[in-house]
mmCIF file of C-alpha atoms in Angstrom:
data_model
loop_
_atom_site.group_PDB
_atom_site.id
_atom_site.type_symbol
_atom_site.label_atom_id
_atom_site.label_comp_id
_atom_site.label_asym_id
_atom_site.label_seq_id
_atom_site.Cartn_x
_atom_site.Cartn_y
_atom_site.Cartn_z
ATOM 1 C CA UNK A 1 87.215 175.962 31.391
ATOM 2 C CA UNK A 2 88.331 174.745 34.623
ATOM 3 C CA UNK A 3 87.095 177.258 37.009
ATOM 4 C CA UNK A 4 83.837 176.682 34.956
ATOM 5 C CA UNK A 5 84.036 173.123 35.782
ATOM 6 C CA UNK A 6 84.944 174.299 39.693
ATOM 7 C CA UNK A 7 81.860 176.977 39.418
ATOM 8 C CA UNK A 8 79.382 174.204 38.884
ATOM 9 C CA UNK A 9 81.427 171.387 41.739
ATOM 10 C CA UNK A 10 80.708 174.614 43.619
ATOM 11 C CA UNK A 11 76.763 175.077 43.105
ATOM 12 C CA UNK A 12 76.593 171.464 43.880
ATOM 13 C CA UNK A 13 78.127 171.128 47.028
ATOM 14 C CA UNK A 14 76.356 174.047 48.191
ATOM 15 C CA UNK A 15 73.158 172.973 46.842
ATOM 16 C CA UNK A 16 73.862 170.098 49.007
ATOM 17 C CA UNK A 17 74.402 171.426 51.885
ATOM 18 C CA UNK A 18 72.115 174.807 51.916
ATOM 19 C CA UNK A 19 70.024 175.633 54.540
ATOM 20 C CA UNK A 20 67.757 178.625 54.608
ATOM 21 C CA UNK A 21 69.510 181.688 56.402
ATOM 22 C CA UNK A 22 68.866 184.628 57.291
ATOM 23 C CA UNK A 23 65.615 186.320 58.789
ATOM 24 C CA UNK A 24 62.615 186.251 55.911
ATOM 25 C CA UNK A 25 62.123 190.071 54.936
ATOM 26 C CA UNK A 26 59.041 189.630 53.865
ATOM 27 C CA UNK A 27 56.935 189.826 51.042
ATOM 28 C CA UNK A 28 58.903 190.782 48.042
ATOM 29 C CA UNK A 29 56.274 189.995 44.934
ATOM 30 C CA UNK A 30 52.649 189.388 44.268
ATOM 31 C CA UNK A 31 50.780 188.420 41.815
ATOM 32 C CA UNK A 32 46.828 188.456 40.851
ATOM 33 C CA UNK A 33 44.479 185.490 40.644
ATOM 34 C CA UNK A 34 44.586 184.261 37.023
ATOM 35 C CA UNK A 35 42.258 182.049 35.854
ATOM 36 C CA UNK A 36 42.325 178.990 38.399
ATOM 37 C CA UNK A 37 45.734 180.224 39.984
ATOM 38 C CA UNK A 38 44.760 182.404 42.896
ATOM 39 C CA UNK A 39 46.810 185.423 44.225
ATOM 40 C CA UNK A 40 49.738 184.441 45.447
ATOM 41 C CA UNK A 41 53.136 186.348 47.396
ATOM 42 C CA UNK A 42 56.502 185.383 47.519
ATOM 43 C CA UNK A 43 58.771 186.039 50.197
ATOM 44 C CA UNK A 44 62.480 185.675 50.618
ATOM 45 C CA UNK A 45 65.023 186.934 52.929
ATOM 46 C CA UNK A 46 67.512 189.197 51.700
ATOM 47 C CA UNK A 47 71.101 189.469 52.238
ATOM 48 C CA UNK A 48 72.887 192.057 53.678
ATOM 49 C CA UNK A 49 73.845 195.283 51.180
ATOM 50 C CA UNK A 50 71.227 193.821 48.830
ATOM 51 C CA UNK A 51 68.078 196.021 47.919
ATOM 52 C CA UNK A 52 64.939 194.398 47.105
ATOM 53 C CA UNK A 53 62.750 195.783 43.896
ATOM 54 C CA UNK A 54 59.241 194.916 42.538
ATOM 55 C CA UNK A 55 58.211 197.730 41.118
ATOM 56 C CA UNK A 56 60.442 200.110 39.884
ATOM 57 C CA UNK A 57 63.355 198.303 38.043
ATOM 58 C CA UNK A 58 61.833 194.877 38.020
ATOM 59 C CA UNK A 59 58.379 196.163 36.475
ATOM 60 C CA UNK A 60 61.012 198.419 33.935
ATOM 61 C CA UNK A 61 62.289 195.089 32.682
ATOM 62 C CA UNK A 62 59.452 192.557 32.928
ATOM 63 C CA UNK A 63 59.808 190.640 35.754
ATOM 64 C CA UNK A 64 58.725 190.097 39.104
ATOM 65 C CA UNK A 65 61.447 191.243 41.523
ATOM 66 C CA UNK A 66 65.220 192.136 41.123
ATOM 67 C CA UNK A 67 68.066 191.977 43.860
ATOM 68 C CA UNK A 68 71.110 193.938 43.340
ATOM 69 C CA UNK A 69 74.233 195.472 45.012
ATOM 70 C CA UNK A 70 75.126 199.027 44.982
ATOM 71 C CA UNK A 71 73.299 201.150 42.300
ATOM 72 C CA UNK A 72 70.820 200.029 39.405
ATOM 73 C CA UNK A 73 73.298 199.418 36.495
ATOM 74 C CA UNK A 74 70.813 198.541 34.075
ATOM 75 C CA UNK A 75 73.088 195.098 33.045
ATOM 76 C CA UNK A 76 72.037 192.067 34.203
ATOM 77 C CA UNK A 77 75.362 190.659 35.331
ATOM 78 C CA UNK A 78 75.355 190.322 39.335
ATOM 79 C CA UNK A 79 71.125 191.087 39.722
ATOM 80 C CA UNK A 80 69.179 188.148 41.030
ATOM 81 C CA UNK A 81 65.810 188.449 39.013
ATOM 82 C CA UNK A 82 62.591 186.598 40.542
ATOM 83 C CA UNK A 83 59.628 185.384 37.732
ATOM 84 C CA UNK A 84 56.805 183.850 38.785
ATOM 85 C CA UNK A 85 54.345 182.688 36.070
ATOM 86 C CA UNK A 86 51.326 180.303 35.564
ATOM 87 C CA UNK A 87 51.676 176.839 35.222
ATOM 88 C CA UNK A 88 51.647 175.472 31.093
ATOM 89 C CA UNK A 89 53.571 172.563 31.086
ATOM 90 C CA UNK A 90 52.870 169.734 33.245
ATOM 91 C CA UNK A 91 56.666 169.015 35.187
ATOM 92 C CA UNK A 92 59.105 170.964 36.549
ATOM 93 C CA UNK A 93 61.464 168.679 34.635
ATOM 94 C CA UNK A 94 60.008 169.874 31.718
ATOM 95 C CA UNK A 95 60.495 173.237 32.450
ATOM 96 C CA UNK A 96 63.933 173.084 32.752
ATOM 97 C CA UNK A 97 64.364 170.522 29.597
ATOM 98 C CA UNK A 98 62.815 173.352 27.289
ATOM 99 C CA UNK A 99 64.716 176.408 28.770
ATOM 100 C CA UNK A 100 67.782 174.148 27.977
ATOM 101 C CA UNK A 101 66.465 173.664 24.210
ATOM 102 C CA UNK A 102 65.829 177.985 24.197
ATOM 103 C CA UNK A 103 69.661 178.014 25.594
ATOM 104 C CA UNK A 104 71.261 175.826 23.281
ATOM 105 C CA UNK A 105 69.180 177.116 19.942
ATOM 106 C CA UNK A 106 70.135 180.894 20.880
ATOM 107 C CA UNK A 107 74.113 179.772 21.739
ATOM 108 C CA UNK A 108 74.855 176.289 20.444
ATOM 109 C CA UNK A 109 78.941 176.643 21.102
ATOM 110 C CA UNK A 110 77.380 176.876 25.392
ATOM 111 C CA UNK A 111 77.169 174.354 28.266
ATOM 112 C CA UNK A 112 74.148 173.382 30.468
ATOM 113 C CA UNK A 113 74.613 171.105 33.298
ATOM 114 C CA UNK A 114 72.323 170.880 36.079
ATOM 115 C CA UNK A 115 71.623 169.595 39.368
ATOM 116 C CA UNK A 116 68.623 169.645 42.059
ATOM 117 C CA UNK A 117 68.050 172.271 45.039
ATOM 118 C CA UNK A 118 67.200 171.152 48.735
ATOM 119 C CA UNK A 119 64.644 173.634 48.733
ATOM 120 C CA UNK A 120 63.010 173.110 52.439
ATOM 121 C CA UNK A 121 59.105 173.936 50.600
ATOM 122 C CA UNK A 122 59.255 172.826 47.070
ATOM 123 C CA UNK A 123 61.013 170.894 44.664
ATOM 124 C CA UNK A 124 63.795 173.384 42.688
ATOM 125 C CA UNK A 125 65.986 172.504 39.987
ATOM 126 C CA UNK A 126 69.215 174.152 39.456
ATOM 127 C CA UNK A 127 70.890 174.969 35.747
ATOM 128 C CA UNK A 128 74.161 176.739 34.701
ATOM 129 C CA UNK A 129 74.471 178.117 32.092
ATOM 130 C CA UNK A 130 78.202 178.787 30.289
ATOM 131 C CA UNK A 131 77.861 180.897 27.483
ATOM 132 C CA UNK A 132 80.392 181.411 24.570
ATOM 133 C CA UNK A 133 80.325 184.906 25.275
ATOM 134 C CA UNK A 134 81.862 184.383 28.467
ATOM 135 C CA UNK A 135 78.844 185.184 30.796
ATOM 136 C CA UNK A 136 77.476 182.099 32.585
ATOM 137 C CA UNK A 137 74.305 182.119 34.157
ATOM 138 C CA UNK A 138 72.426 179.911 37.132
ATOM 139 C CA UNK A 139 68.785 179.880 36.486
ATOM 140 C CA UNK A 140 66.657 177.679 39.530
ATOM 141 C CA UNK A 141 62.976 176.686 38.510
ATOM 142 C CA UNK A 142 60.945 175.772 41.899
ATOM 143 C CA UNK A 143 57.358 174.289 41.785
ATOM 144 C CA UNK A 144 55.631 175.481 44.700
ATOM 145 C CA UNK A 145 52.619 172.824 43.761
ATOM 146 C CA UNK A 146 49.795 172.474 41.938
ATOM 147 C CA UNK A 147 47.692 174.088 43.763
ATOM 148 C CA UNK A 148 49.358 177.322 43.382
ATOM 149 C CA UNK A 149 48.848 177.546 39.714
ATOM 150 C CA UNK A 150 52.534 178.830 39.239
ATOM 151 C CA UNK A 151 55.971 177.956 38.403
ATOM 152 C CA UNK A 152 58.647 180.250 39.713
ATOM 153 C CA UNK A 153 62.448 180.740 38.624
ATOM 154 C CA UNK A 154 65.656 182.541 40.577
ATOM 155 C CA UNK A 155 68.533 183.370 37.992
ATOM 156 C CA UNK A 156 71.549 185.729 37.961
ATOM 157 C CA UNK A 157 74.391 186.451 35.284
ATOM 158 C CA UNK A 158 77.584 187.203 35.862
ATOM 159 C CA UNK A 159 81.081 187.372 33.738
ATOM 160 C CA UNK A 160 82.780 184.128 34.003
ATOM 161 C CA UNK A 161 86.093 185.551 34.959
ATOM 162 C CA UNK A 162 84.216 187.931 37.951
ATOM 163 C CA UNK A 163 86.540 187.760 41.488
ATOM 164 C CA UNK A 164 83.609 187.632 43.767
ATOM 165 C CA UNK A 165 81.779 184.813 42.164
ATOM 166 C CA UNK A 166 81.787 182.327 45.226
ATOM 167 C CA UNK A 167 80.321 185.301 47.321
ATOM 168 C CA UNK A 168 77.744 185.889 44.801
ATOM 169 C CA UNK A 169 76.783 182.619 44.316
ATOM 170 C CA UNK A 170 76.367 181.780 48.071
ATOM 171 C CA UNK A 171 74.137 184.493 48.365
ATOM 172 C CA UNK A 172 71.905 183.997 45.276
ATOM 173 C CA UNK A 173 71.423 180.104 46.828
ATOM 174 C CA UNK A 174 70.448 181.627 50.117
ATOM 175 C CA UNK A 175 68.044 183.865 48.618
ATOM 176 C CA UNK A 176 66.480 181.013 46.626
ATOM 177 C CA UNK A 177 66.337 178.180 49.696
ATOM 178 C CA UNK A 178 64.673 181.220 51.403
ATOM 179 C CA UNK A 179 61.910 182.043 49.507
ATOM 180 C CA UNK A 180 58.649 181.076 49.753
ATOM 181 C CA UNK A 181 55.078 181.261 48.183
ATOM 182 C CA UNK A 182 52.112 181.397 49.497
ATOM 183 C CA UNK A 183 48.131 182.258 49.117
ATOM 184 C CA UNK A 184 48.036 186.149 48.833
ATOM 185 C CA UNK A 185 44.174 187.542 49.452
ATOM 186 C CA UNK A 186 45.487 190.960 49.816
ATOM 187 C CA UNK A 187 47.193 190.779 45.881
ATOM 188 C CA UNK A 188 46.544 194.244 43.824
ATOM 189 C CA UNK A 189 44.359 193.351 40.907
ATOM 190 C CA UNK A 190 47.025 194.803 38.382
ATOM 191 C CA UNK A 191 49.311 191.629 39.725
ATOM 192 C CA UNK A 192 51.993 192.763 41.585
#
């Protein structure tokens, strides 16, 4: 339970302190207007030995982009996974209050504790996630405004006993102070 305990002290101090690095690789989703959201892109810079996916593995499992190391595993420990949808409820502090309700009512023996992003563009709020199966997960929910008709959310799993947890987590924070939405008029009409 302690390095659980040190995992979130960790997320906290680097939330803190985390400024965005790295060079912005571009766009790495899009979306479609919907209804009075309009098309919209989302970029983020990648780190190095990561590969960026929209549209084959991320479209295989529902969601809008995936980062991952190494070859496609299929599991979701160690893959950051980008979803961007439209805007239902009306704060991002309720967003996060009902994904902790969905946690908690699918593993009530887990532990949520949270704490908020310095996100340069948009207010984020961080979660983590320790599950009684002994994966823990950090899920960040950013509002890029209401003008943008979204909500967007960074997460990533990983085994609570993994080595190279620090180094993952350092670069999942990058990748989420880096990213960035924005008015897309060149969006495909099938949304991505």
């Amino acid at each position: 339970m302690s390095l659980r305990i040190g995992l979130t002290l960790a997320l906290c101090a680097f939330a803190a302190l985390a400024q965005a690095a790295g060079k912005d690789d571009g766009v790495l989703a899009r979306g479609a207007r919907d209804g009075n959201a309009p098309a919209w892109a989302i970029s983020a810079a990648t780190p190095a030995d990561w590969t960026r996916d929209c549209c084959t593995y991320a479209r295989a499992i529902g969601v809008n982009a995936v980062l991952y190391q190494g070859e496609w595993s299929g599991k979701p420990q160690r893959v950051m996974v980008l979803n961007v949808w439209p805007r239902q409820l009306p704060a991002l502090a309720d967003e996060v209050q009902a994904d902790h309700q969905r946690y908690l009512q699918h593993d009530p023996a887990g532990k949520v504790s949270g704490f908020a992003v310095r996100h340069p563009a948009m207010p984020c709020e961080a979660s983590v996630y320790q599950g009684s199966d002994h994966v823990d997960d950090v899920l960040v929910f950013c509002d890029p405004g209401a003008a943008s008709g979204v909500r967007l959310s960074w997460s990533m799993a990983f085994d609570d006993a993994d080595s190279s947890r620090r180094a993952l987590l350092d670069d999942f924070m990058r990748v989420v102070v880096a990213s960035r939405w924005a008015k897309d008029a060149a969006a495909p009409a099938h949304g991505r």
